[in-house]
Each structure stands twice: as C-alpha cells, then as structure tokens.
Short mmCIF file of C-alpha atoms in Angstrom, two decimals:
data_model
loop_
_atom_site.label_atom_id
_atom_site.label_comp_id
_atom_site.label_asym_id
_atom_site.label_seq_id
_atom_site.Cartn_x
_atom_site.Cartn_y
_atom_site.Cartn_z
CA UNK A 11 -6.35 -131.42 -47.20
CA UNK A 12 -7.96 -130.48 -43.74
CA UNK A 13 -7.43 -132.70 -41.12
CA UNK A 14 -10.75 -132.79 -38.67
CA UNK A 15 -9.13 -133.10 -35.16
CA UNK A 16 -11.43 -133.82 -31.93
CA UNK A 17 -11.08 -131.12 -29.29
CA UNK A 18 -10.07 -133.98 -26.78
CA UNK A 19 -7.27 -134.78 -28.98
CA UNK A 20 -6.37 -131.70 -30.25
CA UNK A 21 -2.39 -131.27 -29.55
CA UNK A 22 -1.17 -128.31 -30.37
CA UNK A 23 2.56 -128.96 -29.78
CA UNK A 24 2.42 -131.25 -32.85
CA UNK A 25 1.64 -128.19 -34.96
CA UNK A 26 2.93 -124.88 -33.62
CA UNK A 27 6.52 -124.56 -33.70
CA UNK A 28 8.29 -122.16 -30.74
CA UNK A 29 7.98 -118.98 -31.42
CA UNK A 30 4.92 -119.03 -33.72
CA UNK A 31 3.25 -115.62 -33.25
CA UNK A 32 -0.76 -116.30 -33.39
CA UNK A 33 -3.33 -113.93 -34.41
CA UNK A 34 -6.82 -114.81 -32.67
CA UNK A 35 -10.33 -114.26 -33.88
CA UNK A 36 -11.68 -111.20 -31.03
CA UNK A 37 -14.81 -110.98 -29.12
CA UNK A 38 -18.02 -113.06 -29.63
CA UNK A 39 -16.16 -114.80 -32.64
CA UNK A 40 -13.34 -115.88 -30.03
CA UNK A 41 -12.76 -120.10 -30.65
CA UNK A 42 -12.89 -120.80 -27.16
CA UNK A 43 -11.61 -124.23 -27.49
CA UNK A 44 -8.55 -122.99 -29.42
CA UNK A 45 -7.87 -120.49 -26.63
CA UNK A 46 -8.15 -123.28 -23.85
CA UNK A 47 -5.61 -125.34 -25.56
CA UNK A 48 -3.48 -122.85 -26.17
CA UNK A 49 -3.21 -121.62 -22.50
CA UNK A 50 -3.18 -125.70 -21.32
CA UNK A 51 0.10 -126.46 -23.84
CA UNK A 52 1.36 -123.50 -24.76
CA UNK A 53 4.24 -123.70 -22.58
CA UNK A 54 5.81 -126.67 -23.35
CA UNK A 55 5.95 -125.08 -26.58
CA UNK A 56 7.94 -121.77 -25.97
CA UNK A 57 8.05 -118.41 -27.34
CA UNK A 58 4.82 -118.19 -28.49
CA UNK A 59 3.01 -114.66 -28.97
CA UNK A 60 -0.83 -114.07 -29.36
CA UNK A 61 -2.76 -110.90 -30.69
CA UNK A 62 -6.37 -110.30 -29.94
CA UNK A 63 -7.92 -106.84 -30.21
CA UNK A 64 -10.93 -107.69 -27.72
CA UNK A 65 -11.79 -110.34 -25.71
CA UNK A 66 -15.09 -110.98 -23.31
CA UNK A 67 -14.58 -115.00 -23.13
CA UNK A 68 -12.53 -114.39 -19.60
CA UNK A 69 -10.18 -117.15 -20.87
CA UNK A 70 -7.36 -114.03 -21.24
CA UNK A 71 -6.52 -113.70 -17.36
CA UNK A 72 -2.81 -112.87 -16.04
CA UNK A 73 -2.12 -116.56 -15.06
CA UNK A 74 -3.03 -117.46 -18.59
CA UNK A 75 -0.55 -115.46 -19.91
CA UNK A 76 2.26 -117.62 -18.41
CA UNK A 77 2.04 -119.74 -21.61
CA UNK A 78 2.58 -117.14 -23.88
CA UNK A 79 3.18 -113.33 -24.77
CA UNK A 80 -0.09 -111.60 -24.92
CA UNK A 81 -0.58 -108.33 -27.33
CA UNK A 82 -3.71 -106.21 -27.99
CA UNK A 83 -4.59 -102.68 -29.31
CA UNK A 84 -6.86 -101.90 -26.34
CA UNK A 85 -7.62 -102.92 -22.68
CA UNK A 86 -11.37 -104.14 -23.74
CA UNK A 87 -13.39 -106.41 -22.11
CA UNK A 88 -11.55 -109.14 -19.97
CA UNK A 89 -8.40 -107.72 -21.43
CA UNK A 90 -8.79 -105.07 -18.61
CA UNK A 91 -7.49 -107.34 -16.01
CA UNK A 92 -4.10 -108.41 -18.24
CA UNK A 93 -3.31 -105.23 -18.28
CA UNK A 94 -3.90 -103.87 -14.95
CA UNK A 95 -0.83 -106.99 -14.08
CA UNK A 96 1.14 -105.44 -16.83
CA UNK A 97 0.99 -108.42 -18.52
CA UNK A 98 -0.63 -106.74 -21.90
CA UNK A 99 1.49 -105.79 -24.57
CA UNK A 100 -0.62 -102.28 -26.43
CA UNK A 101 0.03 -101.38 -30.25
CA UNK A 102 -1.40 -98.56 -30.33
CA UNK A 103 -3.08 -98.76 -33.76
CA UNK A 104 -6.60 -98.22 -35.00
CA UNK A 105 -8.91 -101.31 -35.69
CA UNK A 106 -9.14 -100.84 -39.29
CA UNK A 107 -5.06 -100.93 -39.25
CA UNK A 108 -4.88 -104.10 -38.09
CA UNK A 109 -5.85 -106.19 -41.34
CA UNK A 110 -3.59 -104.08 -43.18
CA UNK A 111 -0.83 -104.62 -40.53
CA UNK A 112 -1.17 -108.14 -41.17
CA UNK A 113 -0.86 -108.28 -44.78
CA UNK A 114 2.49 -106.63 -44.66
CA UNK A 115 3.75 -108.41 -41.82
CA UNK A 116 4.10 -105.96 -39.70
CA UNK A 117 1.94 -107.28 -37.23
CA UNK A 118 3.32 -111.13 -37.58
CA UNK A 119 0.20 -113.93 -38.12
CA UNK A 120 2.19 -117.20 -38.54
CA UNK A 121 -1.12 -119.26 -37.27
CA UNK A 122 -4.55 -118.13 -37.40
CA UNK A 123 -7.25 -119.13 -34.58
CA UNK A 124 -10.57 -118.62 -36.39
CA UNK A 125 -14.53 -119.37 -35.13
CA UNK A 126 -16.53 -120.74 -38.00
CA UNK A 127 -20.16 -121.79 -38.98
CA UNK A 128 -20.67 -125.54 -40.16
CA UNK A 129 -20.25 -125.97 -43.69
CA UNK A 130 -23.07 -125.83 -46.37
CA UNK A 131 -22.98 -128.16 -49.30
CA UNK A 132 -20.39 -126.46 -51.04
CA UNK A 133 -17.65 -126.47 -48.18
CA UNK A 134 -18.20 -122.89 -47.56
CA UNK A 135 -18.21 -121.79 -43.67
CA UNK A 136 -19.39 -118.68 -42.39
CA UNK A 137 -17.10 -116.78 -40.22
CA UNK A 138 -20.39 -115.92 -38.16
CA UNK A 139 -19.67 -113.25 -35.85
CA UNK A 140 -16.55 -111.46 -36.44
CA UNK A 141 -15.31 -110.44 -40.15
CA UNK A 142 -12.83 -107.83 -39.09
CA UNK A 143 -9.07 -108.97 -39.56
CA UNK A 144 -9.97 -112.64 -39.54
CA UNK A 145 -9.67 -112.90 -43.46
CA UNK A 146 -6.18 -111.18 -43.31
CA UNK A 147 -4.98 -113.44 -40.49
CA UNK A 148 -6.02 -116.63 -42.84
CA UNK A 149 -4.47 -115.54 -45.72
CA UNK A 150 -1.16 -114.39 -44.38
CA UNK A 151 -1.07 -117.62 -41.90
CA UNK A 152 1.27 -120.62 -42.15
CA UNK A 153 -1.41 -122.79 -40.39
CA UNK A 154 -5.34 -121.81 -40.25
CA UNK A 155 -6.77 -124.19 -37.30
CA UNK A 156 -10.63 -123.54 -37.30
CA UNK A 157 -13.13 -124.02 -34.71
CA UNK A 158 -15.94 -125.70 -36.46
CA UNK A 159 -18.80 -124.50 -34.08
CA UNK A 160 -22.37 -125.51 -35.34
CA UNK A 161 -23.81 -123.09 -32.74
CA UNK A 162 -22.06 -119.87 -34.88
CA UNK A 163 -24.83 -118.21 -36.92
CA UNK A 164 -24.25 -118.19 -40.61
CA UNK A 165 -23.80 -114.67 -41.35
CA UNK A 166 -23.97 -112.90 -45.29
CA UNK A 167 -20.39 -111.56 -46.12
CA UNK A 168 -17.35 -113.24 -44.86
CA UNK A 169 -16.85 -117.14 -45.51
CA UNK A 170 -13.54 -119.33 -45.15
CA UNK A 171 -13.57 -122.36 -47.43
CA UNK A 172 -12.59 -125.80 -46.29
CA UNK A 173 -9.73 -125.74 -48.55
CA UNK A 174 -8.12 -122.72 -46.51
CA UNK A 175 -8.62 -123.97 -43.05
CA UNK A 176 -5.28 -126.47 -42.20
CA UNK A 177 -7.21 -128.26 -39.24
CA UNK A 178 -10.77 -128.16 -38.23
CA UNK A 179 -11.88 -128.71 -34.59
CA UNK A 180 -15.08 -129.44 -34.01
CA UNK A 181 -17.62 -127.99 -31.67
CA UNK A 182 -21.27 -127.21 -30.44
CA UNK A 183 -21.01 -124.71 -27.48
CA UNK A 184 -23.03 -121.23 -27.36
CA UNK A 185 -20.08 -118.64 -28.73
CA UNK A 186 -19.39 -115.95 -26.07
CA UNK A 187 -21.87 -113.91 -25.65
CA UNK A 188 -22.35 -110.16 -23.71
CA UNK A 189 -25.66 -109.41 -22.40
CA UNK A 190 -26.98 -105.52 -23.11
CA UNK A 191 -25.15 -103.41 -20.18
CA UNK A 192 -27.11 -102.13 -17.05
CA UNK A 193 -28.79 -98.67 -18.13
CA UNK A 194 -28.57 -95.98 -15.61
CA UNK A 195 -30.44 -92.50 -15.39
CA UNK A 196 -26.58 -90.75 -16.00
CA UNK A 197 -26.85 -93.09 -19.34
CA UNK A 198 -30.34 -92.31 -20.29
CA UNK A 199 -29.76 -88.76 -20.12
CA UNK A 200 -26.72 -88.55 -22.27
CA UNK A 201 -29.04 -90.45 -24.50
CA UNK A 202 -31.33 -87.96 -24.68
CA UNK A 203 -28.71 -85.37 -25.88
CA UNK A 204 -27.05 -87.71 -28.58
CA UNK A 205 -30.62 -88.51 -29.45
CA UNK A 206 -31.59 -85.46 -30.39
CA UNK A 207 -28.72 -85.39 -33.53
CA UNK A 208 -30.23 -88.61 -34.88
CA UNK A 209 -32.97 -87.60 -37.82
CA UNK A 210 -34.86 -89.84 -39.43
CA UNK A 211 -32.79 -91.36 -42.54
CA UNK A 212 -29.63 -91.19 -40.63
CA UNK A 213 -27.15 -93.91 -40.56
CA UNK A 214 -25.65 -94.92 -37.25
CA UNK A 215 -22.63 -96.36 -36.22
CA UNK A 216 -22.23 -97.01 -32.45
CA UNK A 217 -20.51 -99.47 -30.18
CA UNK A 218 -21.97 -101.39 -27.25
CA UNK A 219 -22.34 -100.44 -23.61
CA UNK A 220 -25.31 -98.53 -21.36
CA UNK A 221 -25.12 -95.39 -23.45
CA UNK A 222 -25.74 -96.84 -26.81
CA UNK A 223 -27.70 -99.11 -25.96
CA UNK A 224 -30.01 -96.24 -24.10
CA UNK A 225 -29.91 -94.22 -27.32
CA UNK A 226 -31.10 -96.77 -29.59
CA UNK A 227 -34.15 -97.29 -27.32
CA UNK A 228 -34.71 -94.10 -27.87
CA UNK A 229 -34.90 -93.85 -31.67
CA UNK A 230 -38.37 -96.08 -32.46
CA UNK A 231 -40.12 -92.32 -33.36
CA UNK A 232 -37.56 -92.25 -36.18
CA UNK A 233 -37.94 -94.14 -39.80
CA UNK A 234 -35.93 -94.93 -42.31
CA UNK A 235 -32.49 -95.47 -39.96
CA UNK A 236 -29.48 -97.43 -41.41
CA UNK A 237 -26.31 -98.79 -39.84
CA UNK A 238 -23.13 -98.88 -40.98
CA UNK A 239 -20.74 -99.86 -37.66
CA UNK A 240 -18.05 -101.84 -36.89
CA UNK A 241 -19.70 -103.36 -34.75
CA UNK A 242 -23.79 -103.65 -33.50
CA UNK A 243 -25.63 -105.64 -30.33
CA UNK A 244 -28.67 -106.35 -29.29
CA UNK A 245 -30.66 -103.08 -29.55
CA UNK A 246 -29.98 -102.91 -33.15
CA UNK A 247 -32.85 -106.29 -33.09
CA UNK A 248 -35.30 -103.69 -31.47
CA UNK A 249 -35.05 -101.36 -34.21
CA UNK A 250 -35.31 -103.88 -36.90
CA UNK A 251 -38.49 -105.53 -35.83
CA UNK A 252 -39.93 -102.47 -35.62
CA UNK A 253 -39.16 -101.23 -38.64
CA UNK A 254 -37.15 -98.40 -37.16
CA UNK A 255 -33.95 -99.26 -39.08
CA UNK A 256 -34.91 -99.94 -42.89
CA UNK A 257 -31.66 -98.94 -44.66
CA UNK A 258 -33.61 -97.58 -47.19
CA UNK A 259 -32.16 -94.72 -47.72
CA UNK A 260 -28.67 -94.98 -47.57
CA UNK A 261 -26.56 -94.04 -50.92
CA UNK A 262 -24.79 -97.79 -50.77
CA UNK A 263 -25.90 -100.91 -49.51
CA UNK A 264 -29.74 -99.91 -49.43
CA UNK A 265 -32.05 -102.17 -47.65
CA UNK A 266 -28.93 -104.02 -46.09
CA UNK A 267 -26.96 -103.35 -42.65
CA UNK A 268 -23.52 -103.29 -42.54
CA UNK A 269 -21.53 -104.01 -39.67
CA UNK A 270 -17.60 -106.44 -38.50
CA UNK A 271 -18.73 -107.41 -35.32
CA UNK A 272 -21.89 -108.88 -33.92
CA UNK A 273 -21.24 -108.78 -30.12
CA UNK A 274 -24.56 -109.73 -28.25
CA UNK A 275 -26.83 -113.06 -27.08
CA UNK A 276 -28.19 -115.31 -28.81
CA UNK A 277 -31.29 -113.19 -29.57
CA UNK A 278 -28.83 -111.42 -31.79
CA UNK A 279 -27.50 -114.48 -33.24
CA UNK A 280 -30.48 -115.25 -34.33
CA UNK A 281 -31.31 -112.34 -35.84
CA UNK A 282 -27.98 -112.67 -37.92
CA UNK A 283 -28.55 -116.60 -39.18
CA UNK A 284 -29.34 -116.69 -42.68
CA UNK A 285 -30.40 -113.10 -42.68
CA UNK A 286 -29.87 -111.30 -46.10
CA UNK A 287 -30.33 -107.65 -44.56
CA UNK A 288 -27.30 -107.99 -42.67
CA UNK A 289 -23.78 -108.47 -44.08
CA UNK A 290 -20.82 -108.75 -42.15
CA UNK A 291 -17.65 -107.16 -43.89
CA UNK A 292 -13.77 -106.64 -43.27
CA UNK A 293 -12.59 -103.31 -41.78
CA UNK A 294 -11.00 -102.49 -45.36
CA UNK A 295 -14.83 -101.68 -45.96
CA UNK A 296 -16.36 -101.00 -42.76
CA UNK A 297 -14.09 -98.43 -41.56
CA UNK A 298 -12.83 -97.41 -44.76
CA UNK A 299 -12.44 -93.45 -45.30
CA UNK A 300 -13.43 -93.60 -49.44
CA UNK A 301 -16.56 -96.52 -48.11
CA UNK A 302 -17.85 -93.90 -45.49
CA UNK A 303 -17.46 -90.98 -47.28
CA UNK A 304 -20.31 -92.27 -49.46
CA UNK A 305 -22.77 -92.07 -46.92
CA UNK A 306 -24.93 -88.96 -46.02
CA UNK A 307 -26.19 -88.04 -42.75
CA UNK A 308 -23.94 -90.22 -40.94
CA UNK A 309 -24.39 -90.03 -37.25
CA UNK A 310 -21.35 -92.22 -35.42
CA UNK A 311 -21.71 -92.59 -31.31
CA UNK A 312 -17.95 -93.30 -29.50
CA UNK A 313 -16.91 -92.80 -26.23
CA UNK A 314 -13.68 -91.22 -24.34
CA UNK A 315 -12.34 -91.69 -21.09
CA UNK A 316 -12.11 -87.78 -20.60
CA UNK A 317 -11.80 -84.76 -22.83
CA UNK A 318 -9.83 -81.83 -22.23
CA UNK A 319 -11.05 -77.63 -22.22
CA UNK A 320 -9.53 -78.06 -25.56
CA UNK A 321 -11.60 -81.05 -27.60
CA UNK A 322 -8.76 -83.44 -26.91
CA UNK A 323 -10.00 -86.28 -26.36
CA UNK A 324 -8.54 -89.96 -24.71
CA UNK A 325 -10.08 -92.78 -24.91
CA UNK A 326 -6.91 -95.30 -23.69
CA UNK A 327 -5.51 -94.44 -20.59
CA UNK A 328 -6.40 -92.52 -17.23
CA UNK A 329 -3.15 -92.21 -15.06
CA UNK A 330 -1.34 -95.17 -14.63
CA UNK A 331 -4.12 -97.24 -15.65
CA UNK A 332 -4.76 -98.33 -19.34
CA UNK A 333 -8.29 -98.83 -19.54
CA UNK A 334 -9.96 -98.29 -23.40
CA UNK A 335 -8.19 -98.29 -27.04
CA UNK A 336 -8.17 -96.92 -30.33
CA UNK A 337 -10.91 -99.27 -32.09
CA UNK A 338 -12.69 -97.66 -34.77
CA UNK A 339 -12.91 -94.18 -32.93
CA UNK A 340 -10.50 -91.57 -35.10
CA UNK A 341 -11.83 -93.50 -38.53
CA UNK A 342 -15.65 -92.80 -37.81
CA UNK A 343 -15.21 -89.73 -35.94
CA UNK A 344 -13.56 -88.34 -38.94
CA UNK A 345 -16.57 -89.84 -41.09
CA UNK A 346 -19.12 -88.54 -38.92
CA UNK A 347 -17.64 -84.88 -38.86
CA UNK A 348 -17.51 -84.53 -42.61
CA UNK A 349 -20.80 -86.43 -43.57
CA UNK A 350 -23.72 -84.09 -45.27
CA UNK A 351 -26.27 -84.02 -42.62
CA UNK A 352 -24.20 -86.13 -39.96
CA UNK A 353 -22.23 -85.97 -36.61
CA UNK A 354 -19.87 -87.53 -35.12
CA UNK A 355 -20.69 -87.81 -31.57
CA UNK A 356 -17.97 -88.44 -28.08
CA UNK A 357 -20.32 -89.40 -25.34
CA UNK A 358 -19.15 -89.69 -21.89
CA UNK A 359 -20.53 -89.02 -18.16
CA UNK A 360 -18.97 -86.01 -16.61
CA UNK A 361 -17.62 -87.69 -13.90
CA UNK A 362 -15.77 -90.78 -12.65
CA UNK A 363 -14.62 -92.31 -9.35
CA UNK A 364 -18.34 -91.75 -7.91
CA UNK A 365 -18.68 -88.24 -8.58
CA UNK A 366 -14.64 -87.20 -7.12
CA UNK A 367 -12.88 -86.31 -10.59
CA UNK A 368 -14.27 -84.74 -13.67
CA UNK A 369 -14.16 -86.15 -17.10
CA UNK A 370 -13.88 -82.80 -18.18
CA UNK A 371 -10.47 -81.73 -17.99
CA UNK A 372 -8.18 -78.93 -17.80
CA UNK A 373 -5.47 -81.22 -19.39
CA UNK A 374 -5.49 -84.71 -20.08
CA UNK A 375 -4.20 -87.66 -17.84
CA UNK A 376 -3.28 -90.14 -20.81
CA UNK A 377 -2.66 -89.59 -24.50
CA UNK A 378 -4.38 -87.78 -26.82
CA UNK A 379 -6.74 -90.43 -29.37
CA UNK A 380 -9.07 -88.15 -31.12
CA UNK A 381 -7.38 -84.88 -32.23
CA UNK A 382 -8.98 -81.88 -31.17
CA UNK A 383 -8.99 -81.14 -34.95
CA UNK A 384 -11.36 -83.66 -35.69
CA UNK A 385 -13.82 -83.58 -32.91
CA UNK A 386 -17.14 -82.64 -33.13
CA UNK A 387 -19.44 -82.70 -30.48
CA UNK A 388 -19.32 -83.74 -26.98
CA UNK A 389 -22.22 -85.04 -25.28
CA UNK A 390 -22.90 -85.60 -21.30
CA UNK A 391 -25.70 -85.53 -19.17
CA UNK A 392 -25.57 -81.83 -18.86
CA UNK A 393 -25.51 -81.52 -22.35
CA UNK A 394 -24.08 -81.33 -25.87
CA UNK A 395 -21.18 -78.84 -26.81
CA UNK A 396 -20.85 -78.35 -30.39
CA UNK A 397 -17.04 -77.68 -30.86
CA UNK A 398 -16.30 -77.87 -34.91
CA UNK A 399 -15.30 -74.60 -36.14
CA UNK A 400 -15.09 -73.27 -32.59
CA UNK A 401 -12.14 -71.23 -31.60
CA UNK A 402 -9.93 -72.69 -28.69
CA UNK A 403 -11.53 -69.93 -25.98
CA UNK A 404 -15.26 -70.94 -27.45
CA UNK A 405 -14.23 -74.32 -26.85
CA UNK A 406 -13.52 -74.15 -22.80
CA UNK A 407 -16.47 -72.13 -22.67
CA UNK A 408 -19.24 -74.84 -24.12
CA UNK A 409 -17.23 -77.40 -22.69
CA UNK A 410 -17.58 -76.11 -19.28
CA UNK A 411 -21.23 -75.91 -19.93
CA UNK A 412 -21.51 -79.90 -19.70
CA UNK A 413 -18.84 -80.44 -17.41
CA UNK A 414 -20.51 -81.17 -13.88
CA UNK A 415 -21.52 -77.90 -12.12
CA UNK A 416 -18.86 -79.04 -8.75
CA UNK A 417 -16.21 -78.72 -11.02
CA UNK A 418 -16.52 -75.83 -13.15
CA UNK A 419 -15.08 -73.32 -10.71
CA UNK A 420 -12.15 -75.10 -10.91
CA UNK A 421 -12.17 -75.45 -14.72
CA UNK A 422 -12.91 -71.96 -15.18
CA UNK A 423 -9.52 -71.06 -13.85
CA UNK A 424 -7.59 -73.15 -16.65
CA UNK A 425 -9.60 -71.72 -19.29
CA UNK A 426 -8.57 -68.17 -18.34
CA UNK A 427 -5.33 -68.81 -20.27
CA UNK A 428 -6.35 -70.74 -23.25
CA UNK A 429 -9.05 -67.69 -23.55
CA UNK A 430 -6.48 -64.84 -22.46
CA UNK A 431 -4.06 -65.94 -25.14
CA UNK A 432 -6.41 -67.24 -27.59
CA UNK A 433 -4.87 -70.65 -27.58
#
C-alpha cells in the first residue's frame, strides 16, 4: 500500500533507519523535494550515504554534505564544487555499470529517491526524464519514496507502478532544467571537424555542452539521422522538427530515438510528453555492447580533459583537481570505433587555462579513461587526427598537427622518443 505523504509533512526520520545508504535519481530527473529533506533531517538520522552520478539541481553543495556521506562516479555538474572540498566520494565505474552494480549489491541501494510523472488510469507513472539506473535502484530498494511531480513529462519506456513506490510525495514544480551552453567560435570550429564524419543515415550519440550542441546545428543538410545516446538536449528538438533526424534507417528501433537521459528545458520536455518517437531506456540497453553493435554507421561525440602524444585519453582528473568522469565514454567509444561506416569521436579544445597549457600532452596529468587502444579520432579546432591503426610514432605526429601551434615545439621534443624507439 503507498502511503501519499505531503512534502510539508514529509519526515524522513520516521522511515530511514541510520545508516541507510540511498541511491538518488541524477540530473534533470533529480526529486528535488526528496533531496531538500534529506539535507534538512538527515542528520539527526546518522550514517546515512547517498549516490548520485550527476547532479545540476545545486542542492549537492559542501555544507549539504554535513548530513550525510556523498558518493558519485564523476565530478559533473554541481558535483564539481563537492569535490573541489573533498567532500565527494568517486567510484570510478562506467555509467552503464552502475545498474548492474546495484543489482548485486555492490553498490548498496537500501532506499531509492525517484522523480515520477502523475499516474494514468492504470497506476502506471512515467519515470519522465531519467531511465538509467533508476529501475535497478527500485527493485533492489528496501523503501522506494517517489516524487509524484505532475510537471515531469510522460516519457515512452520506463514506468514505476504505484504498487512499487513505498511513499509518494507529491509535487508540481518545473524539474531541473539546463539551458543549451554558450557556443563559442573555439566550439564552432571543432564542430566543423566532427561535422564533417557525420553522413547522412548516421546515428549519433553525443552528450550536452557548447560543442555538441554546435555540431548538431550543423547537421540540418543531412537526412535520415538517428540517435541512439545516453543521453540528448535541446538541439536534438531542432533536428526533429526539421526532419533532420528520422531514424529511418537504423537496423533497430527504426523511426524511434533512443536515449537514458533527457537533460534540457522545458522545450525539450515537451518534445518528450506523450511522444511515441522517443523512448527512454535503462543503460542495460542504451549502452549495451551486443545493443550497439547492431547499429551501422554509428557516429558517438565524447569529450576528454586532455589526450596524450599517445591516444591516451582522460576525461576525470587534471592535477589535483577532479573535474569529469567515466559516464558512457569507454562503452560508446568502443561502439563507435567498430561500427560499419561509424566513428567514435574525442572532441576537446587544444587548450585550457586561457590559452597557458595544452590539452595536448606529452603525458597525462590524471588517469588514463579511454585506452589508447580504443581511440579513434581526435578532434580540435585545428583539426581531426585519425589515430586507429596508427603506429605509436604516427600517432605524436597527427596529434601534434591539432595541438595548438604555441605548443608544438615543445611537444615535438617528447615525441622524439616515442618515434626514436617506436613506442
């Protein structure tokens, strides 16, 4: 039996127990007025533990933390700041580990914080926004308290029935939403080089930020797209409405996008509500190796934090500061690579701290999150270098190519002994 609990009196200390560990729904699908009362009584509680794998709501600052034990597999979004205070626990694990994690209690989930739709007329909610790990959180949870928020969208794909959710909070509040990033002329010209790998019939899988967002405006020449991502924003909209992206031509799921996360406005929410062309699915599908493997010309768009002379690239950490994660990276780089007609794609600008270090490395400052092994081309505004099948000394020679030209002096010198030795 659910019991339907005001927000006002919502009192969490008469449900968790101390030490529950508490797996929260991430990014746009985040149920805000979970979090808040989480952080407000969490610590008369004691030994609680929270995982969340993104967050943009800004509820997740340092101070928050003082009411529980905060984990995450990346620094993303408002996570950032936790960690920069040290006050961010990393597993370092990809995104479409973290279901499975989950099921075998590896990663504990004694209480589940979901987001849902309202329910239709069978009891069935939508879980809107975010269908990663949400379904593997319910099922393995003790407790399943669901925000009930009539402003989610209902999504096609991933539903929680009444009967599953233990209590039910009600709500009508715009979920959190991230507005399309700033595009600068260093974005639009890495664009134009990750662009030019994107035929028509392709199927694309990016994230969100500047540079994808710059790339998909680029792409309305171009018919017959599909997407398969773990996650898509607002420029995915454009494409639609102009009949850019189709699906038609994809070997599975013709005529219908794919994607885990929908992180975005509302323009995108609306997009999503009651739309049958869009289906929102668990990582055990979305990122899944035998799932991808099915789909031809697969072009995937990630980004890195710096890649080394070798095709090493890191997408977590830069010095002391841990700044990225995982996510979906290694799983659709892999898929990219290997796809008939497809790329996988690292896009990054050539330079950081306004123009004083170069992404392009000589070795790398944090750890290594794409294997050199797997990577396949490298993109900057200078460029694309092609690196699969290259040997080690070809490598630090195309590489250089698209570094920026006021470091490659300077990079030259380190490749003289990867090329002098042959590896």
């Amino acid at each position: 039996m659910t019991a339907v609990i005001e927000a006002a009196d919502l009192d969490l200390r008469e449900i968790l127990r101390p030490g529950d560990r508490i797996v929260v729904g991430q990014a746009c699908g985040e149920p805000t007025t979970l979090i808040e009362a989480l952080i407000a009584q969490g610590g008369e509680i004691g030994g609680l533990s929270v995982f969340i794998a993104t967050s943009f709501s800004g509820l997740f600052t340092p101070a928050a933390t003082d009411s529980f034990a905060l984990s995450s597999m990346g620094a993303i979004g408002a996570l950032r700041s936790v960690a920069a205070k040290h006050r961010l626990a990393i597993v370092p694990c990809h995104v479409s580990r973290v279901g499975p994690l989950i099921e075998a209690g590896i990663l504990g989930c004694d209480v589940a914080f979901v987001q849902v739709s309202s329910a239709d007329s069978r009891g069935v909610h939508s879980l809107g926004l975010i269908s990663d790990y949400a379904r593997a959180a319910v099922t393995a949870a003790r407790v399943v308290i669901a925000e009930v928020n009539d402003r989610v969208p209902r999504t096609a794909g991933a539903v929680l029935r009444r009967s599953e959710i233990d209590y039910a909070i009600p709500a009508s509040q715009p979920p959190v939403r991230v507005p399309p990033a700033r595009i600068g002329p260093v974005d639009e010209q890495i664009a134009a080089h990750a662009a030019a790998y994107i035929e028509d019939g392709a199927v694309l899988q990016t994230g969100i930020g500047a540079v994808p967002e710059a790339i998909l405006r680029l792409l309305h020449d171009r018919t017959d797209l599909g997407v398969h991502s773990g996650m898509i924003g607002d420029g995915v909209v454009d494409l639609v409405e102009a009949g850019v992206i189709t699906n038609a031509r994809k070997e599975i799921d013709r005529g219908v996008s794919i994607t885990g996360a929908l992180i975005g406005t509302e323009r995108l929410y609306r997009f999503a509500d009651g739309n049958p062309a869009l289906r929102m699915c668990a990582t055990d599908y979305t990122h899944d190796a035998v799932v991808l493997s099915r789909l031809e010309r697969l072009v995937t768009v990630n980004s890195a934090l710096e890649v080394d002379l070798t095709g090493q690239v890191n997408a977590e950490q830069s010095g002391a500061a841990y700044l990225g994660g995982t996510g979906g990276q290694v799983d659709f780089v892999r898929a990219g690579a290997r796809s008939p007609g497809g790329h996988a794609i690292i896009a990054l600008p050539a330079t950081a701290k306004g123009g004083t270090v170069s992404r392009i490395t000589a070795s790398l400052t944090g750890p290594v999150t794409t294997a050199r092994s797997d990577v396949d081309v490298i993109v900057t505004e200078f460029g694309a270098a092609e690196l699969a099948g290259r040997t080690l000394a070809e490598r630090t020679r195309r590489l250089i190519a698209v570094a920026h030209p006021d470091f490659r002096e300077g990079l030259e010198h380190a490749a003289h002994v990867v090329r002098r030795r042959g590896y």
